[in-house]
Coordinates of C-alpha atoms in Angstrom, one line a residue:
M1 CA 28.5 1.0 -54.5
F2 CA 28.1 -1.3 -51.5
K3 CA 29.1 1.4 -49.0
Q4 CA 26.0 3.3 -50.1
I5 CA 23.6 0.5 -49.0
N6 CA 22.4 1.2 -45.5
K7 CA 22.2 -1.3 -42.7
Y8 CA 18.5 -1.9 -43.2
W9 CA 18.8 -3.0 -46.8
W10 CA 21.8 -5.1 -45.9
C11 CA 19.7 -6.9 -43.3
Q12 CA 16.9 -7.3 -45.9
I13 CA 19.2 -8.8 -48.5
L14 CA 21.0 -11.1 -46.0
G15 CA 17.8 -12.2 -44.2
W16 CA 15.9 -13.1 -47.3
S17 CA 19.0 -14.7 -48.9
A18 CA 19.2 -16.9 -45.8
Y19 CA 15.5 -17.8 -46.2
F20 CA 16.2 -18.8 -49.8
V21 CA 19.1 -21.0 -48.9
L22 CA 17.2 -22.7 -46.1
N23 CA 14.3 -23.5 -48.5
C24 CA 16.8 -24.9 -51.1
F25 CA 18.4 -27.0 -48.4
F26 CA 15.2 -28.5 -47.0
Y27 CA 13.9 -29.2 -50.4
Y28 CA 17.0 -31.1 -51.3
A29 CA 17.0 -32.9 -47.9
L30 CA 13.4 -34.0 -48.4
D31 CA 13.3 -34.7 -52.1
K32 CA 17.0 -35.5 -52.7
S33 CA 17.0 -33.1 -55.7
V34 CA 17.4 -29.4 -56.5
L35 CA 14.5 -27.0 -56.9
K36 CA 12.5 -27.3 -60.0
L37 CA 12.4 -24.2 -62.2
S38 CA 8.7 -23.6 -61.3
D39 CA 9.4 -24.0 -57.6
L40 CA 12.4 -21.7 -57.9
I41 CA 10.3 -19.0 -59.6
N42 CA 7.6 -19.3 -57.0
L43 CA 10.2 -19.0 -54.2
L44 CA 11.8 -15.9 -55.8
I45 CA 8.3 -14.3 -56.2
F46 CA 7.5 -15.0 -52.6
I47 CA 10.8 -13.5 -51.4
T48 CA 10.2 -10.4 -53.6
L49 CA 6.7 -9.9 -52.2
G50 CA 8.1 -10.5 -48.7
I51 CA 10.6 -7.7 -49.1
L52 CA 8.0 -5.3 -50.6
S53 CA 5.4 -6.0 -47.9
T54 CA 7.8 -5.7 -45.0
H55 CA 9.3 -2.5 -46.5
L56 CA 5.8 -1.1 -47.1
F57 CA 4.7 -1.5 -43.4
R58 CA 8.1 -0.4 -42.1
T59 CA 7.7 2.9 -44.2
L60 CA 4.2 3.4 -42.7
I61 CA 5.3 3.1 -39.0
N62 CA 8.4 5.2 -39.6
R63 CA 6.2 8.0 -40.9
R64 CA 4.1 7.7 -37.8
N65 CA 7.3 8.0 -35.6
W66 CA 6.6 4.8 -33.8
V67 CA 9.7 5.0 -31.6
A68 CA 7.9 7.9 -29.7
Y69 CA 5.0 5.6 -28.7
S70 CA 4.5 4.2 -25.2
S71 CA 5.5 0.6 -24.5
E72 CA 1.8 -0.5 -24.6
K73 CA 1.2 1.1 -28.0
Q74 CA 4.4 -0.4 -29.4
I75 CA 3.3 -3.9 -28.4
F76 CA 0.0 -3.3 -30.1
L77 CA 1.7 -1.9 -33.1
F78 CA 4.0 -4.9 -33.3
F79 CA 1.2 -7.4 -33.5
T80 CA -0.7 -5.2 -36.0
M81 CA 2.4 -5.1 -38.2
V82 CA 2.8 -8.8 -38.0
A83 CA -0.8 -9.4 -39.0
G84 CA -0.8 -6.7 -41.7
T85 CA 2.4 -8.0 -43.3
A86 CA 1.3 -11.6 -43.1
V87 CA -2.1 -11.0 -44.7
T88 CA -0.6 -8.7 -47.4
L89 CA 2.1 -11.2 -48.2
Y90 CA -0.3 -14.1 -48.4
V91 CA -3.0 -12.3 -50.4
T92 CA -0.6 -10.8 -53.0
Y93 CA 1.3 -14.0 -53.4
N94 CA -1.8 -16.2 -54.0
A95 CA -3.4 -13.6 -56.2
L96 CA -0.3 -13.5 -58.3
M97 CA -0.2 -17.3 -58.5
Y98 CA -3.9 -17.6 -59.4
F99 CA -4.3 -14.7 -61.9
I100 CA -1.0 -14.9 -63.7
F101 CA 0.2 -18.5 -63.4
K102 CA -3.3 -20.0 -63.0
Y103 CA -2.0 -21.9 -60.0
K104 CA -4.8 -23.6 -58.0
Q105 CA -4.9 -25.6 -54.8
E106 CA -7.0 -28.8 -54.6
D107 CA -7.7 -28.4 -50.9
L108 CA -8.5 -24.7 -50.6
V109 CA -9.1 -24.6 -46.8
T110 CA -5.8 -26.5 -46.0
S111 CA -4.0 -24.3 -48.4
I112 CA -5.2 -21.1 -46.8
I113 CA -4.4 -22.3 -43.3
K114 CA -0.9 -23.4 -44.3
G115 CA -0.2 -20.3 -46.3
L116 CA -1.4 -18.0 -43.5
V117 CA 0.6 -19.9 -40.8
S118 CA 3.7 -19.7 -43.0
A119 CA 3.2 -16.0 -43.7
F120 CA 2.5 -15.2 -40.0
A121 CA 5.6 -17.1 -38.9
I122 CA 7.9 -15.3 -41.4
S123 CA 6.3 -12.0 -40.6
F124 CA 6.6 -12.5 -36.8
I125 CA 10.3 -13.4 -37.1
W126 CA 11.0 -10.4 -39.3
W127 CA 9.3 -7.9 -37.1
M128 CA 10.7 -9.5 -33.9
I129 CA 14.2 -9.0 -35.3
Y130 CA 13.3 -5.4 -36.4
Y131 CA 12.0 -4.4 -33.0
I132 CA 14.9 -6.0 -31.1
W133 CA 17.4 -4.3 -33.3
H134 CA 15.8 -0.9 -32.8
Y135 CA 15.5 -1.5 -29.1
I136 CA 19.2 -2.2 -28.8
E137 CA 20.0 0.8 -31.0
R138 CA 17.8 3.2 -29.0
N139 CA 19.3 1.9 -25.7
R140 CA 22.8 2.3 -26.9
S141 CA 22.0 5.8 -28.3
S142 CA 20.4 6.7 -25.0
Q143 CA 23.5 5.6 -23.1
V144 CA 25.8 7.6 -25.5
D145 CA 23.5 10.7 -25.1
Q146 CA 23.5 10.3 -21.3
L147 CA 27.3 10.1 -21.3
K148 CA 27.6 13.2 -23.5
L149 CA 25.2 15.0 -21.2
E150 CA 27.1 14.0 -18.1
T151 CA 30.4 15.1 -19.7
T152 CA 28.9 18.4 -20.8
V153 CA 27.5 19.1 -17.3
K154 CA 30.8 18.1 -15.7
E155 CA 32.7 20.5 -18.0
L156 CA 30.3 23.3 -17.3
E157 CA 30.5 22.7 -13.5
L158 CA 34.3 22.7 -13.6
K159 CA 34.4 25.9 -15.7
T160 CA 32.0 27.5 -13.2
I161 CA 34.1 26.5 -10.2
K162 CA 37.3 27.7 -11.9
A163 CA 35.6 31.0 -12.9
Q164 CA 34.7 31.5 -9.2
L165 CA 38.1 30.5 -7.9
N166 CA 40.1 33.1 -9.8
P167 CA 38.2 36.2 -8.6
H168 CA 38.0 34.7 -5.1
F169 CA 41.8 34.3 -5.0
I170 CA 42.5 37.7 -6.6
F171 CA 40.2 39.4 -4.1
N172 CA 42.2 37.9 -1.2
A173 CA 45.5 38.6 -2.8
L174 CA 44.6 42.3 -3.4
N175 CA 43.6 42.6 0.2
S176 CA 47.0 41.4 1.2
I177 CA 48.7 43.9 -1.1
R178 CA 46.5 46.7 0.1
A179 CA 47.7 46.1 3.7
L180 CA 51.3 46.7 2.5
V181 CA 50.7 49.9 0.4
D182 CA 51.0 52.4 3.3
E183 CA 53.3 50.3 5.5
N184 CA 56.0 49.5 2.9
P185 CA 55.4 50.6 -0.7
Q186 CA 58.5 48.8 -2.0
R187 CA 57.2 45.5 -0.6
A188 CA 53.8 46.3 -2.1
R189 CA 55.4 46.6 -5.5
T190 CA 57.2 43.3 -5.0
A191 CA 53.9 41.8 -4.0
I192 CA 52.2 43.0 -7.2
T193 CA 55.0 41.3 -9.2
E194 CA 54.4 38.1 -7.3
L195 CA 50.7 38.4 -8.0
S196 CA 51.3 38.9 -11.7
N197 CA 53.4 35.7 -11.8
I198 CA 50.5 33.8 -10.1
L199 CA 47.9 35.1 -12.5
R200 CA 50.2 34.3 -15.5
S201 CA 50.5 30.7 -14.3
S202 CA 46.8 30.3 -13.6
M203 CA 45.8 31.7 -17.0
Q204 CA 48.0 29.1 -18.7
T205 CA 45.9 26.3 -17.0
E206 CA 42.5 28.0 -17.3
K207 CA 41.2 25.6 -20.0
A208 CA 42.7 22.4 -18.4
E209 CA 40.8 20.1 -16.2
T210 CA 44.0 18.9 -14.6
V211 CA 47.6 20.1 -14.4
S212 CA 50.8 18.5 -13.2
L213 CA 51.6 18.8 -9.5
E214 CA 54.8 20.6 -10.5
N215 CA 52.9 23.4 -12.2
E216 CA 50.6 23.7 -9.2
L217 CA 53.5 23.9 -6.8
N218 CA 55.0 26.8 -8.8
I219 CA 51.8 28.7 -8.2
V220 CA 51.8 27.8 -4.5
K221 CA 55.3 29.0 -4.1
D222 CA 54.6 32.3 -5.8
Y223 CA 51.5 32.7 -3.5
L224 CA 53.5 31.9 -0.4
A225 CA 56.2 34.3 -1.5
L226 CA 53.5 36.9 -1.7
E227 CA 52.1 36.0 1.8
H228 CA 55.6 35.9 3.3
I229 CA 56.0 39.6 2.5
R230 CA 53.0 40.3 4.8
F231 CA 53.7 37.7 7.6
E232 CA 57.6 37.8 7.5
E233 CA 59.0 35.5 10.2
R234 CA 55.4 34.6 11.4
L235 CA 55.1 32.3 8.4
N236 CA 57.3 29.1 8.1
V237 CA 56.8 26.8 5.1
K238 CA 58.1 23.2 4.7
Y239 CA 57.9 21.0 1.6
E240 CA 58.2 17.2 1.4
I241 CA 57.5 16.3 -2.2
D242 CA 58.1 12.8 -3.6
P243 CA 59.7 13.5 -7.0
D244 CA 57.6 10.7 -8.6
T245 CA 54.5 12.7 -7.9
L246 CA 55.6 15.9 -9.7
E247 CA 54.2 14.8 -13.1
L248 CA 50.9 13.5 -11.6
Q249 CA 47.7 15.3 -12.5
V250 CA 45.7 17.4 -10.0
P251 CA 42.8 19.9 -10.4
P252 CA 44.2 23.3 -11.2
M253 CA 44.4 25.8 -8.3
M254 CA 43.3 23.1 -5.8
L255 CA 46.6 23.0 -3.9
Q256 CA 46.8 26.8 -3.9
T257 CA 43.2 27.0 -2.6
L258 CA 44.0 24.7 0.3
V259 CA 47.2 26.5 1.2
E260 CA 45.3 29.8 1.0
N261 CA 42.7 28.3 3.4
A262 CA 45.5 27.3 5.8
I263 CA 46.9 30.9 5.8
K264 CA 43.6 32.7 6.1
H265 CA 41.9 30.5 8.7
G266 CA 45.0 29.3 10.5
I267 CA 48.2 31.4 10.4
S268 CA 46.6 34.8 10.1
R269 CA 44.5 34.2 13.3
I270 CA 47.5 33.5 15.5
I271 CA 49.5 36.4 16.8
K272 CA 52.8 34.6 16.8
G273 CA 52.1 33.0 13.4
G274 CA 52.8 29.3 12.6
S275 CA 53.9 26.9 10.0
V276 CA 52.5 25.3 6.8
Y277 CA 53.7 21.8 5.8
I278 CA 53.0 20.5 2.3
N279 CA 53.5 16.8 1.6
S280 CA 52.9 14.8 -1.6
S281 CA 53.5 11.0 -1.7
L282 CA 52.4 7.8 -3.3
K283 CA 50.5 5.1 -1.3
G284 CA 49.9 2.1 -3.5
M285 CA 47.8 3.2 -6.4
Q286 CA 46.9 6.5 -4.8
H287 CA 48.3 10.0 -4.8
V288 CA 48.1 11.5 -1.4
I289 CA 48.5 15.3 -0.7
T290 CA 48.6 16.5 2.9
I291 CA 48.6 20.1 4.1
E292 CA 49.2 20.8 7.7
N293 CA 49.0 24.2 9.3
T294 CA 49.1 25.7 12.8
G295 CA 45.6 26.4 14.1
Q296 CA 42.3 24.8 15.0
I297 CA 39.0 24.2 13.3
V298 CA 36.2 25.4 15.5
E299 CA 33.6 22.7 16.4
N300 CA 30.7 24.1 14.3
S301 CA 32.8 24.1 11.1
I302 CA 34.7 20.9 11.5
N303 CA 33.6 19.6 8.1
G304 CA 34.8 22.7 6.3
H305 CA 32.0 24.6 4.6
G306 CA 34.1 27.4 3.1
F307 CA 34.0 28.1 -0.6
G308 CA 37.5 26.8 -1.2
L309 CA 36.9 23.5 0.6
Q310 CA 33.5 23.0 -1.2
S311 CA 35.1 23.7 -4.6
T312 CA 37.8 21.1 -3.7
R313 CA 35.2 18.4 -2.9
Q314 CA 33.2 19.2 -6.0
R315 CA 36.1 19.1 -8.4
L316 CA 37.5 15.9 -7.0
S317 CA 34.0 14.3 -7.3
L318 CA 33.5 15.5 -10.9
L319 CA 37.0 14.4 -12.0
F320 CA 37.4 11.1 -10.1
G321 CA 34.0 10.2 -8.6
S322 CA 34.1 8.0 -5.5
R323 CA 37.8 7.1 -6.2
A324 CA 38.9 10.4 -4.7
S325 CA 38.4 11.8 -1.2
F326 CA 39.0 15.0 0.8
E327 CA 39.1 15.4 4.6
I328 CA 40.0 18.2 6.9
R329 CA 40.3 17.7 10.6
N330 CA 42.1 18.8 13.8
K331 CA 45.2 16.5 13.9
D332 CA 46.0 17.5 17.4
E333 CA 45.5 20.5 19.7
Q334 CA 47.7 22.8 17.6
T335 CA 47.5 21.5 14.1
V336 CA 44.9 21.2 11.3
E337 CA 45.4 18.6 8.6
A338 CA 43.8 18.6 5.1
T339 CA 44.2 15.3 3.2
V340 CA 43.4 14.8 -0.5
V341 CA 43.5 11.3 -1.9
M342 CA 43.4 10.8 -5.7
P343 CA 43.7 7.7 -7.9
L344 CA 46.7 7.4 -10.2
L345 CA 45.5 8.2 -13.7

């Protein structure tokens, strides 16, 4: 039964009950006695009329959708509700006292002033609490809606990036296989097998925002096996992976994208080939991944504006905000270094 009563009525019941208790307390404190039956009836009638009048005006403003009003209109509406409720409460109470109980005041002017002041004070407090409550509720609801919107946008952006990454990778991989078809059909068939392994692994992580580094390394190793068929001895790979980082979470296809960038823009442009060095380590409360490759970044693209690098920055920003960073630079005259720093989740 009590669960069916909404917050508004709970506030009405508790608020007016507190008003009743306070009146009983002050009456006892001043007169050193409990309320007389007539005074008790008058107080209960006043409280009943207070509930009815406040509820009446609340119903009116809710039907007008007052929360959609501007701040200026809401301030005007507040004082209008205070005045309307106070006058309604005062008039109905005194009319009831006069016509039913034949209750008369000796000093009419003083009685009206005191009655109106009391009604205005009670009405002001009631509406002040009501407005503050709704202001807090609207603010909290707005924050929740904003968080939901940001989460939805983030998910959509991540899905868009991943949807672009897979065709981008497949296109590059197919170009590599096409180069082997005439030269060595057997190697081309092996390359297709390697590609199917990569696609199988990537499909398993398609719906995930992050995957373990170990899973990501498996895709990278399949990709490098595919590329090694094309480059043979021109491609050397070295891994230095801290075992404690294997279970850490990273954006899916991020490491593969950076390794692909190292092959495409570094190794493939050097006649004698080069090497790729992949390092994963912990530094304090950060997970640091470093990829070094033989080559150089030309001056006008030092910040890395390729699709793969842009997607890496976007996903790190979406997942970790300012707590993550990505940098690519010329480490020396022969080596390019890409560094990803992520917080430990």
